[in-house]
CSV table of C-alpha atoms in Angstrom, one decimal:
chain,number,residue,atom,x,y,z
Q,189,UNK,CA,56.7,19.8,53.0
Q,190,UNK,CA,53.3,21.4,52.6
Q,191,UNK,CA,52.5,20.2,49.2
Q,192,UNK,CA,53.4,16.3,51.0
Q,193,UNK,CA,51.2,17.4,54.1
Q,194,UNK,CA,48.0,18.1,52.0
Q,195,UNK,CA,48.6,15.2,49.7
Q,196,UNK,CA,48.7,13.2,52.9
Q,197,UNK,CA,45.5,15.2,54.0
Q,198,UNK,CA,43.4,14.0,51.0
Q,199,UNK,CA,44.3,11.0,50.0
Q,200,UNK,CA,41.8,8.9,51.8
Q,201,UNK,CA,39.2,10.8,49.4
Q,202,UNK,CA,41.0,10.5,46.7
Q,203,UNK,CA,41.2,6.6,47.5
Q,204,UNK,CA,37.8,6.4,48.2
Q,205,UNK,CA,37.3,8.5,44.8
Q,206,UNK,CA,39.5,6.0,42.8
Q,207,UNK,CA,38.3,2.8,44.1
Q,208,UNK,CA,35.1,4.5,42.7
Q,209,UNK,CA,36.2,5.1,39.6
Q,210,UNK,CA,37.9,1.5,39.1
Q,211,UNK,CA,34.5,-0.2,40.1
Q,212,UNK,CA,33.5,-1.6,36.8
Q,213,UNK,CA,30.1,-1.4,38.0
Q,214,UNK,CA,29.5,2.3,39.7
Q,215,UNK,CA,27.2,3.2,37.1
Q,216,UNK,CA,24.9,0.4,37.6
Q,217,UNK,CA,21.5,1.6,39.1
Q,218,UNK,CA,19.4,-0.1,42.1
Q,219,UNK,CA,16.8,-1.7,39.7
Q,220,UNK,CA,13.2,-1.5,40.2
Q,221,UNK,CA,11.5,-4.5,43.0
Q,222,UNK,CA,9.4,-6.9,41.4
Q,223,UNK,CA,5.6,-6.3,42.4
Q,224,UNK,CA,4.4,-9.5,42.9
Q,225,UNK,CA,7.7,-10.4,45.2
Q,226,UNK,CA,7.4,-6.6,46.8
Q,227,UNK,CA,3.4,-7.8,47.9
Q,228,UNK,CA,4.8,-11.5,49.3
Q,229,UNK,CA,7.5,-9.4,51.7
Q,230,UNK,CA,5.1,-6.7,52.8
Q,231,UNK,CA,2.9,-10.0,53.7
Q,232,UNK,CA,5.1,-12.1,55.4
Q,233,UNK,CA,6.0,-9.0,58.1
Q,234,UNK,CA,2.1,-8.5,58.6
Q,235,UNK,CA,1.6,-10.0,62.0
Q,236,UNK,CA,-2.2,-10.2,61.5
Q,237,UNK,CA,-3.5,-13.9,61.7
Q,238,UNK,CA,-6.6,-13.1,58.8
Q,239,UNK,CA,-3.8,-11.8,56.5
Q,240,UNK,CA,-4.1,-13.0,52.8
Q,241,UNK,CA,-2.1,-13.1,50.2
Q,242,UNK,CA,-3.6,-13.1,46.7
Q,243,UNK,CA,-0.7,-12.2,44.9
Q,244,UNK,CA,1.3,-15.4,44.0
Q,245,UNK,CA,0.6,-17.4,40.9
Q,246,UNK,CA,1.1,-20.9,42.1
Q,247,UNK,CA,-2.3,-23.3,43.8
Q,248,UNK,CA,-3.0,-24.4,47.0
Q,249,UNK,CA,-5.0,-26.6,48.7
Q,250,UNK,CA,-8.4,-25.4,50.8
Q,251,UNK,CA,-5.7,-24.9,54.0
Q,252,UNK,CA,-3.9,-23.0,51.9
Q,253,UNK,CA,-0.9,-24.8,51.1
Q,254,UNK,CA,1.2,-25.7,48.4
Q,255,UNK,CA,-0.1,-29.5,46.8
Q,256,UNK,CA,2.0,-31.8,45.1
Q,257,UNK,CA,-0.4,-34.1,42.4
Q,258,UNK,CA,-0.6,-38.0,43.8
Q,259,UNK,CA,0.3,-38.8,40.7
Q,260,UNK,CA,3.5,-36.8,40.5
Q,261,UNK,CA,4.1,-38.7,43.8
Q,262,UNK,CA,3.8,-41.7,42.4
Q,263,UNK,CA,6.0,-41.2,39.7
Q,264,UNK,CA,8.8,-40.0,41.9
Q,265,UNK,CA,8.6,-42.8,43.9
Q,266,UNK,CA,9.0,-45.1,40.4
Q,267,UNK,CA,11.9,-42.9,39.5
Q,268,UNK,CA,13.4,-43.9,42.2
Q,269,UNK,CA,13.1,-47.2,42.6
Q,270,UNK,CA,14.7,-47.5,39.0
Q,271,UNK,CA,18.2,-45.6,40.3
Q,272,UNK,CA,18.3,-43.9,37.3
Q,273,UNK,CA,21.4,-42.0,35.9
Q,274,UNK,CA,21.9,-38.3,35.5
Q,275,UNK,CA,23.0,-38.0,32.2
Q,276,UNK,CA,22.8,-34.9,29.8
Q,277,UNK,CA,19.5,-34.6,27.8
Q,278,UNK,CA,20.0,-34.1,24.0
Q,279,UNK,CA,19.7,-30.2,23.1
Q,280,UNK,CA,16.3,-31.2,22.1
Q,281,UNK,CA,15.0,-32.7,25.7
Q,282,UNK,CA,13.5,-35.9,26.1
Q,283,UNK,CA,12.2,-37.3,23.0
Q,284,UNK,CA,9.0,-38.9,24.5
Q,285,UNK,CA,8.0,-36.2,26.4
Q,286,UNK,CA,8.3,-33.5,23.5
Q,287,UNK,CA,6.1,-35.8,21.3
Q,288,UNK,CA,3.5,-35.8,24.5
Q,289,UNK,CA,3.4,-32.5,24.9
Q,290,UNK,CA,2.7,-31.9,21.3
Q,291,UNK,CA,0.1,-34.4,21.3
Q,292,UNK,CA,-1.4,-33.0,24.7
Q,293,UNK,CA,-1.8,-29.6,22.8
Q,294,UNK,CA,-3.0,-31.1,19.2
Q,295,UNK,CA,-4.7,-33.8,19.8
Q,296,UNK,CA,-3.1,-37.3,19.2
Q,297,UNK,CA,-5.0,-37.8,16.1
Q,298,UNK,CA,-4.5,-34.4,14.7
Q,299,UNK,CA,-3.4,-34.5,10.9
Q,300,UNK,CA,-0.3,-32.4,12.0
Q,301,UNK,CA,1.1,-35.4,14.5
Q,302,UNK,CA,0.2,-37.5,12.0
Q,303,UNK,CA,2.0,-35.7,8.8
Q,304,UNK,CA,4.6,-35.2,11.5
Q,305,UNK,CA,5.1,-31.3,10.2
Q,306,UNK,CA,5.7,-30.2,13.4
Q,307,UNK,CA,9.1,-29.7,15.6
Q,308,UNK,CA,9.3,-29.9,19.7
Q,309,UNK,CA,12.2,-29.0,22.0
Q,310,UNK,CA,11.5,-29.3,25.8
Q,311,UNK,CA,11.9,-26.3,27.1
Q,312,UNK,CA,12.8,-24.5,31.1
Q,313,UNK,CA,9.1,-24.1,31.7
Q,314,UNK,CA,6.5,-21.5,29.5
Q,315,UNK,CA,9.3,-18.5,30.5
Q,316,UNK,CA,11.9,-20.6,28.6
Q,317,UNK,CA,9.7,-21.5,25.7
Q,318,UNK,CA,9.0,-17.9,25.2
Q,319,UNK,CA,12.4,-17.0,25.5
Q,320,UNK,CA,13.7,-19.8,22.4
Q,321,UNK,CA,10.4,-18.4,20.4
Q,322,UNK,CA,11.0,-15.2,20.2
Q,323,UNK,CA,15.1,-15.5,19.5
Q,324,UNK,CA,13.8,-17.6,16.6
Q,325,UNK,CA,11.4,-15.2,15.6
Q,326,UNK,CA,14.3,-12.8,15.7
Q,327,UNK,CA,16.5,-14.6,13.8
Q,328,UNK,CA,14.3,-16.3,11.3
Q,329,UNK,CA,11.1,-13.9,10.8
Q,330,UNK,CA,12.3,-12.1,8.1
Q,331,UNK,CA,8.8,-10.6,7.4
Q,332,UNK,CA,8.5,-8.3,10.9
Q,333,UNK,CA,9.6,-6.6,14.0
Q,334,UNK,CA,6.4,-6.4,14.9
Q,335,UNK,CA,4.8,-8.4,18.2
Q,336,UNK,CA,1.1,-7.1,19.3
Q,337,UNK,CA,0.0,-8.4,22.9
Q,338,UNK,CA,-3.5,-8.1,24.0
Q,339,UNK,CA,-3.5,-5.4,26.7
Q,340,UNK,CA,-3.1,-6.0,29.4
Q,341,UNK,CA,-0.6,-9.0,29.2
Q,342,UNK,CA,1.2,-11.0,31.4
Q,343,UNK,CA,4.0,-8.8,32.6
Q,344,UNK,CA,6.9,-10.8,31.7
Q,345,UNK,CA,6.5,-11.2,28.1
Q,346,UNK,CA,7.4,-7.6,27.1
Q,347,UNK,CA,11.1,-8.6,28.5
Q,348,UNK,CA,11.1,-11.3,27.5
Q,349,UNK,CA,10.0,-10.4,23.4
Q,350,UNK,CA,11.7,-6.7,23.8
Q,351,UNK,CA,15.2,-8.5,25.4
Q,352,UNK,CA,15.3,-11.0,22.3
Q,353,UNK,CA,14.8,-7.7,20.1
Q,354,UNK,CA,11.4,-7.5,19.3
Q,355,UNK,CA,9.1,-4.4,19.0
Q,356,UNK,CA,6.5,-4.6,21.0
Q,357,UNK,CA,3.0,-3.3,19.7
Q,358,UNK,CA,-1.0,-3.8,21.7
Q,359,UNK,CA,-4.0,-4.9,20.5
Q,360,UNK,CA,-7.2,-4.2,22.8
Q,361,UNK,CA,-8.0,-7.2,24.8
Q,362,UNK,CA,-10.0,-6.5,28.3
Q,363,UNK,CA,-12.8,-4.1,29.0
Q,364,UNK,CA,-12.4,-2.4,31.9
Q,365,UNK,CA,-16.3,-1.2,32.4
Q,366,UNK,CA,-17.3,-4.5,31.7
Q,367,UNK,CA,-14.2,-6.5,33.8
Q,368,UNK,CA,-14.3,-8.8,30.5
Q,369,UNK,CA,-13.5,-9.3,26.8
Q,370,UNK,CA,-13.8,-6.1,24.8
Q,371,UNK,CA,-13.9,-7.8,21.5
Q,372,UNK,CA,-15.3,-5.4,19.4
Q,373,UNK,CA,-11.8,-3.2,20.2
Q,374,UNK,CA,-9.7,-6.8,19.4
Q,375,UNK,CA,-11.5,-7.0,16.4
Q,376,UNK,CA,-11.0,-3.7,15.2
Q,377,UNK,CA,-7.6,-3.2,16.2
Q,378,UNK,CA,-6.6,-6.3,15.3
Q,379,UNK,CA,-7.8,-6.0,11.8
Q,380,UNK,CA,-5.3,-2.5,11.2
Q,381,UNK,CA,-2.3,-4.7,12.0
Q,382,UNK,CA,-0.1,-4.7,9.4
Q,383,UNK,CA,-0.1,-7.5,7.5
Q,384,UNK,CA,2.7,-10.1,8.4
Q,385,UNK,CA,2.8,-9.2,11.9
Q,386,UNK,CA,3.3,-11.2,14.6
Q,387,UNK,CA,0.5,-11.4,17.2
Q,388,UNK,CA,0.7,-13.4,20.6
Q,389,UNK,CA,-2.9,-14.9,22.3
Q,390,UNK,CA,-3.3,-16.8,25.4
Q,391,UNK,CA,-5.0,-19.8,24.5
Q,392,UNK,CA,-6.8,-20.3,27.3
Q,393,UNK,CA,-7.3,-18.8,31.2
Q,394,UNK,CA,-5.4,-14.9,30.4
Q,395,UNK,CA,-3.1,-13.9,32.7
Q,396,UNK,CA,-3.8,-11.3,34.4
Q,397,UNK,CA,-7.5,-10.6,33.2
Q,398,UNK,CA,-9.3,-14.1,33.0
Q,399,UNK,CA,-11.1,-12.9,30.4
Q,400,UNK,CA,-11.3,-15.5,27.7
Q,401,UNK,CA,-12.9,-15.0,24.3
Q,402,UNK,CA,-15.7,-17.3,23.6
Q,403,UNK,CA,-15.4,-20.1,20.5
Q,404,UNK,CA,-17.1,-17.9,18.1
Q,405,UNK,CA,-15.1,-15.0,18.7
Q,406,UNK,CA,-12.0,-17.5,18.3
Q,407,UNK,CA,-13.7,-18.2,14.7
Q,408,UNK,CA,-13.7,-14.4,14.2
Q,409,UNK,CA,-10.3,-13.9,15.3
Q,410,UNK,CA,-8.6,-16.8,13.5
Q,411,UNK,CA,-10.6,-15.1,10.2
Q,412,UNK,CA,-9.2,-12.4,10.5
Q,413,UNK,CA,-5.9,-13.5,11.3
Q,414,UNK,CA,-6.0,-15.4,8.1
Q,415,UNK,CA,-7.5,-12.8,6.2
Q,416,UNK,CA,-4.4,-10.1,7.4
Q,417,UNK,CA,-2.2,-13.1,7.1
Q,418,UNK,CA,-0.8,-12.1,10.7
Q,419,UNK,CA,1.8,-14.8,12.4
Q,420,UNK,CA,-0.2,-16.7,15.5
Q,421,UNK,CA,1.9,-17.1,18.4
Q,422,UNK,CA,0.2,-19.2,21.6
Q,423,UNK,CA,1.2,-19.0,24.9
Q,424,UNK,CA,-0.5,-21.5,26.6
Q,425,UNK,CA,0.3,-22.1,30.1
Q,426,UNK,CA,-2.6,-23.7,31.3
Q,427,UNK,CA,-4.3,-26.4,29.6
Q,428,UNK,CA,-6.2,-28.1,31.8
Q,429,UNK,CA,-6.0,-26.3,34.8
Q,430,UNK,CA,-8.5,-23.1,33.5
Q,431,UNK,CA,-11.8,-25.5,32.5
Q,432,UNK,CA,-11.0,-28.8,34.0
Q,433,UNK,CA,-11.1,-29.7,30.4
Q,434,UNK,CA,-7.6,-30.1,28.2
Q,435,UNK,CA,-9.4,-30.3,25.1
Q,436,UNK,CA,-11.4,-27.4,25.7
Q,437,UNK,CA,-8.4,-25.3,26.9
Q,438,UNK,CA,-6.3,-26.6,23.7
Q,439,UNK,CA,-9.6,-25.9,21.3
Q,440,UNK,CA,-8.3,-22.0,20.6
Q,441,UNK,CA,-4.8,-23.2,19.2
Q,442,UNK,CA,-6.7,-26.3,17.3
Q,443,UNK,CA,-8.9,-24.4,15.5
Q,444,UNK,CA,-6.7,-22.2,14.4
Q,445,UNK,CA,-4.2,-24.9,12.9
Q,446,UNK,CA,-7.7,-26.3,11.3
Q,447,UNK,CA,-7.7,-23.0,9.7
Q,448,UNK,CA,-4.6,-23.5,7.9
Q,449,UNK,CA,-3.2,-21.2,9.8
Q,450,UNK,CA,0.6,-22.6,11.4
Q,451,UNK,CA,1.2,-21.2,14.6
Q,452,UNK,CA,3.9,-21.9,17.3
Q,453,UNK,CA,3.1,-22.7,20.6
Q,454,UNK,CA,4.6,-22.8,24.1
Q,455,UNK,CA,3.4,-25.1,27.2
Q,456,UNK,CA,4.2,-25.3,30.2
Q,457,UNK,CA,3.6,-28.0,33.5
Q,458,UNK,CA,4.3,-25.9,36.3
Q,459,UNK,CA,0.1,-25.3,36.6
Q,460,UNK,CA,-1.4,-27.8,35.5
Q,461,UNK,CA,1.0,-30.3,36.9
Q,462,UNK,CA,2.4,-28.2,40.0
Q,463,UNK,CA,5.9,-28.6,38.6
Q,464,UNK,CA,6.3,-25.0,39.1
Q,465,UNK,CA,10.0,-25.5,40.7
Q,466,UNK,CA,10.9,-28.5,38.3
Q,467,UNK,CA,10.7,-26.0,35.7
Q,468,UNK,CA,8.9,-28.1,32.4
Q,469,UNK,CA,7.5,-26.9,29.9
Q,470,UNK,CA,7.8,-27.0,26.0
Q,471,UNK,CA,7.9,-24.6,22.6
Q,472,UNK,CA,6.2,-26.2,19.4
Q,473,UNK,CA,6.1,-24.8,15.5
Q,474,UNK,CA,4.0,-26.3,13.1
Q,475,UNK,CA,5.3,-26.4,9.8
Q,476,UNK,CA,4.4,-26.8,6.0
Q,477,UNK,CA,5.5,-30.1,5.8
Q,478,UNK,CA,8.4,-32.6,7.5
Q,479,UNK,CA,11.4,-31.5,5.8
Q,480,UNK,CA,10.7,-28.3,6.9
Q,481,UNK,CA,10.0,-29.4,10.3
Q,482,UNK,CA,13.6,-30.8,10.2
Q,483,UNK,CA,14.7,-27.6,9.1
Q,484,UNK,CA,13.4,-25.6,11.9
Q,485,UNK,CA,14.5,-28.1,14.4
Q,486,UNK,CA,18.4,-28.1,13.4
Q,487,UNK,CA,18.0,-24.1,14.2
Q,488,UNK,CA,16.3,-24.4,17.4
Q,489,UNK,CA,19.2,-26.8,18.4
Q,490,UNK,CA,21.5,-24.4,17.6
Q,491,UNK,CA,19.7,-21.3,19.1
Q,492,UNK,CA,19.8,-23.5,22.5
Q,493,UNK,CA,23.1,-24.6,23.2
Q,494,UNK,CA,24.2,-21.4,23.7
Q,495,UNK,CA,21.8,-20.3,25.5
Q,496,UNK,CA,21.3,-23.4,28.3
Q,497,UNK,CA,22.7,-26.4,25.9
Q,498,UNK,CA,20.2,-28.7,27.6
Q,499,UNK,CA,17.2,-28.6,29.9
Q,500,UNK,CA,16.4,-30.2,33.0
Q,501,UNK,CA,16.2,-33.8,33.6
Q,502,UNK,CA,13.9,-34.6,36.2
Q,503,UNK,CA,10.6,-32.8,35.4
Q,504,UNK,CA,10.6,-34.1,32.0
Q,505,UNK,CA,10.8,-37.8,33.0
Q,506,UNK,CA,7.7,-36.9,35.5
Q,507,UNK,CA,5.2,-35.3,32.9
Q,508,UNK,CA,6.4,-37.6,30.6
Q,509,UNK,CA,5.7,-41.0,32.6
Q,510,UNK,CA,2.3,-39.1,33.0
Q,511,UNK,CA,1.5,-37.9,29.9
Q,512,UNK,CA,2.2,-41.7,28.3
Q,513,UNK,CA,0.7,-44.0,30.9
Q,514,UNK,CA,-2.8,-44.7,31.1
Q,515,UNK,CA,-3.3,-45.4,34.6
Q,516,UNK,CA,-1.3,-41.8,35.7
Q,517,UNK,CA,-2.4,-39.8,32.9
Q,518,UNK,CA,-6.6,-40.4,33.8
Q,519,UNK,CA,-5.3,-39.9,37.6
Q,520,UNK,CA,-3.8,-36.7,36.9
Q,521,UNK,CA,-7.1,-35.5,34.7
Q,522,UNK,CA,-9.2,-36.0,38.1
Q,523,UNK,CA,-6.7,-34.3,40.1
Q,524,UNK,CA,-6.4,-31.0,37.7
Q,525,UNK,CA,-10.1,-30.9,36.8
Q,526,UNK,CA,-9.9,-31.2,40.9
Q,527,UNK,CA,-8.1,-27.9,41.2
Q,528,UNK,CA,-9.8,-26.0,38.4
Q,529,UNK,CA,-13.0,-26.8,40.1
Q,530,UNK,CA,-11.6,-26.0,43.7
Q,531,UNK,CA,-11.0,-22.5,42.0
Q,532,UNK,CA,-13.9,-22.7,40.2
Q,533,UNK,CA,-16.1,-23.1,43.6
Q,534,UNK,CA,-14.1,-20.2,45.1
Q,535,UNK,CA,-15.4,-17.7,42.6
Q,536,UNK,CA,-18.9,-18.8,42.8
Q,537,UNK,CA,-18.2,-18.5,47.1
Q,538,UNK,CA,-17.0,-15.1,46.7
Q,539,UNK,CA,-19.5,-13.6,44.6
Q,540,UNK,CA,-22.4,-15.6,46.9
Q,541,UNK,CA,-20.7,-13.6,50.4
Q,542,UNK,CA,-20.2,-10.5,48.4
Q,543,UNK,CA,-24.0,-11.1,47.6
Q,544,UNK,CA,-24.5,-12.1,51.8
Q,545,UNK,CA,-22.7,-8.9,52.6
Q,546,UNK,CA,-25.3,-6.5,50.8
Q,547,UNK,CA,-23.2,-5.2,48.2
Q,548,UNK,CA,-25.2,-3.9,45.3
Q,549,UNK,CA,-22.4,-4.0,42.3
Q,550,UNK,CA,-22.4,-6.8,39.6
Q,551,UNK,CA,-19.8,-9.2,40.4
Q,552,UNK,CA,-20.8,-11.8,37.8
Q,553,UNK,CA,-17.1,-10.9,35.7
Q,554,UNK,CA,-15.9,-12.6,39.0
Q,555,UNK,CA,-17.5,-16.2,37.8
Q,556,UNK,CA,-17.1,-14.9,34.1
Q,557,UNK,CA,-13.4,-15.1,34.2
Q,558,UNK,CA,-11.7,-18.4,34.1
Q,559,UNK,CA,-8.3,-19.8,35.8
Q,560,UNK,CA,-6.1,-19.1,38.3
Q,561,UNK,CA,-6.5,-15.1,37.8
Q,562,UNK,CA,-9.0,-12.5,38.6
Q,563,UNK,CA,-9.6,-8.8,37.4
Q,564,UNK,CA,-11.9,-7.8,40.5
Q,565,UNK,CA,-12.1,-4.7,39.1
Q,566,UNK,CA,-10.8,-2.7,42.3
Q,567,UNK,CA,-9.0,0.7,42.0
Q,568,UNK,CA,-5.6,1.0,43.5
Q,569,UNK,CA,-7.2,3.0,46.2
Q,570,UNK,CA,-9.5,0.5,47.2
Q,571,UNK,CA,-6.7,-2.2,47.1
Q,572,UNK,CA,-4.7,0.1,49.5
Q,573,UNK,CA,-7.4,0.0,51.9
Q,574,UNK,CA,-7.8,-3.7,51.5
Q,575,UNK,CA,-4.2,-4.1,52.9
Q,576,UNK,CA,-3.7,-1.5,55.4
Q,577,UNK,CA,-7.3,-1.9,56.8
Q,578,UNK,CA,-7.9,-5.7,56.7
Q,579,UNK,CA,-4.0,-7.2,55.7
Q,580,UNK,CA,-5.2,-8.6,52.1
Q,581,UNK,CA,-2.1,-8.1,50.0
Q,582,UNK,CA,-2.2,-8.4,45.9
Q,583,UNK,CA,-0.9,-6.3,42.7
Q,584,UNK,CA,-2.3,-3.0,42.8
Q,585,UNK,CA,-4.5,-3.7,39.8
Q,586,UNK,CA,-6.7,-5.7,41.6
Q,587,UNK,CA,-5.5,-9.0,40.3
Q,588,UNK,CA,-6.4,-11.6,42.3
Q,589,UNK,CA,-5.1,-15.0,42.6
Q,590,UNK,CA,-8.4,-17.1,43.1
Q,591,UNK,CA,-5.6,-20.2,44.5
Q,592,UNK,CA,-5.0,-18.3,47.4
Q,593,UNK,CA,-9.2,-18.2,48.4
Q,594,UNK,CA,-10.2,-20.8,50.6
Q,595,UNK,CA,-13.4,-21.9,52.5
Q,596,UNK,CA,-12.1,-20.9,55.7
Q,597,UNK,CA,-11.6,-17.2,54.3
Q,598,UNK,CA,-13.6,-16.9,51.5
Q,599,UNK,CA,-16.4,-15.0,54.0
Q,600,UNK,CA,-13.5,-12.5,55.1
Q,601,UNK,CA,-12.2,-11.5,51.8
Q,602,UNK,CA,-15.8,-10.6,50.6
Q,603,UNK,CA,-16.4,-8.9,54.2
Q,604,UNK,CA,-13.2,-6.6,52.8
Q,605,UNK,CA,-14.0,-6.1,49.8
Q,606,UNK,CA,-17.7,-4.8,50.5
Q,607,UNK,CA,-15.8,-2.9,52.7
Q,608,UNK,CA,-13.7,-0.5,50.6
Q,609,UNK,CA,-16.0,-1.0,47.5
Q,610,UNK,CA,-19.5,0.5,49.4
């Protein structure tokens, strides 16, 4: 009777212990909270009307909302009106809008569009592209392991490359005395990598520095690249958006195929387009010839059915209808040369109030740097104070997104940081 009055005693615990032990997923740990999200929720429960936040990646406007392009608009509309179905793309994506995208990033009359020695798949925005690159890299780079970022990169790519079982390595890339290109370190770090490598470059606007090496320190580089015969892979996520200019922005990644030098390439639309939700973007490799082009291609298909077996519809028909008529496509080069300038102006603002407010540092790496993306250069300290004192939220590098600066509080956000930087 005792032994059954104890049992009865402790068997809630030893319930509570079970159903512990049967959870399959009990030893799964609380992950860490994703900084840029964790700066977005500290901002939206700040109750203070000047609050800023500079930590999202996406434009807006001078009021500080989110824009949709007129031309986008337009093509919507078009869409529309033809009560198109919603069919399944091919593995591949839309046809039309792969050979767009690889003649947005080449040039149409480049000899590789023209030789056709290249392969496109539409891809789910520059994350996705990334993602099918390196898993082909994985599978089909026989040569190396190896994958050297510039340091500091964009924080997802060593997931992404390290999830798909790469081995992540660093080149020197940004300066942090100078807030810009240390390209004496690049060169000499990049010139130890051991030969048949793989190394990744932003080819235009770097996220999170805006640092951006000049054209003839992209001669260097693609010499020595050659020279080492290293493996060039571009992320480009951007074009368009960091200059104004789409052939400036693609002149990194063309020079380097002029070179001789066949790189692969990812795009994406969610900048320079604002199709950040639509998700569009596409991954390119340039090949020795056709056939091999063929070749790769019947491998990317089957690396992406598993993985999503198609991509999105809707986006691609929207950058595509851009891309390939006239009429859109020179409507929606004014309207993202009209953002890059917009951040562009907000730059030059900021530096000229910092300038009003008497500080005596050098802020010209502020009008140096290119794109959505600002090092300013702060110390976590300093970007503490900028939140608690004034309600300026951003990463606590001092990246800055330059989208979320506006003429109405441009004047503030210099006020701040002569602040906590005097």
């Amino acid at each position: 009777m005792a032994l059954f009055h104890s049992s009865r005693l402790v068997s809630p615990c030893l319930a509570s212990l079970s159903a512990r032990a049967s959870s399959w997923w009990a030893h799964v740990e609380m992950g860490p909270p994703d900084p840029i999200l964790g700066v977005t929720e500290a901002f939206k429960r700040d109750t203070n009307s000047k609050k800023m936040n500079l930590g999202v990646g996406a434009y807006r406007d001078d009021n500080g909302k989110p824009y949709v392009l007129n031309c986008v608009r337009k093509v919507e509309a078009q869409l529309a009106a033809k009560n198109l179905d919603k069919e399944y793309l091919p593995i591949a994506g839309l046809a039309e809008f792969n050979k767009a995208s690889a003649e947005l990033a080449l040039g149409d009359t480049n000899e590789v569009i023209k030789s056709g020695r290249y392969v496109t798949v539409q891809s789910i925005s520059g994350t996705g592209s990334l993602r099918v690159g390196a898993n082909f890299l994985h599978r089909f780079f026989k040569y190396s392991r190896d994958l050297y970022l510039p340091k500091p990169s964009w924080g997802n790519h060593t997931p992404i490359f390290r999830d798909a079982g790469m081995q992540l390595q660093s080149y020197r890339y940004y300066d942090p005395k100078t807030c810009g290109f240390d390209f004496n370190g690049a060169v000499e770090d990049i010139s130890k990598i051991p030969e048949q490598s793989v190394i990744l470059f932003h080819a235009c606007a770097h996220n999170p520095t805006g640092v951006d090496p000049r054209p003839e320190q992209w001669k260097e580089l693609a010499a020595i690249v050659k020279k080492r015969n290293l493996f060039a892979f571009f992320d480009m996520a951007y074009q368009g958006f960091a200059s104004g200019d789409i052939n400036r922005d693609a002149w990194a990644v063309r020079h380097f195929i002029e070179q001789g030098i066949n790189v692969v390439l990812c795009q994406s639309y969610a900048k320079n387009m604002g199709l950040y939700g639509e998700r569009v973007g596409a991954f390119t490799v340039v090949c020795k010839d056709a056939e091999e082009a063929k070749r790769v291609e019947s491998q990317l298909k089957i690396l992406i059915r598993p993985m999503y077996s198609n991509p999105p519809l809707n986006g691609a028909r929207i950058a595509s209808a851009i891309l390939t008529s006239p009429d859109l496509r020179k409507e929606w080069l004014q309207e993202v040369k009209g953002m890059a300038d917009r951040i562009i102006g907000m730059r030059t603002q900021l530096v000229a109030n910092l300038k009003k407010e008497g500080s005596s540092h050098n802020w010209q790496h502020i009008t140096d740097q290119i794109g959505m993306f600002c090092f300013t250069g702060l110390k976590p300290e300093q970007v503490e104070r900028l939140t608690k004192e004034f309600s300026i939220y951003m990463t606590k590098d001092g990246r800055i997104s330059v989208a979320g600066v506006t003429s109405g509080n441009v004047a503030y956000l210099a006020h701040a940081i002569h602040q906590v930087s005097k």
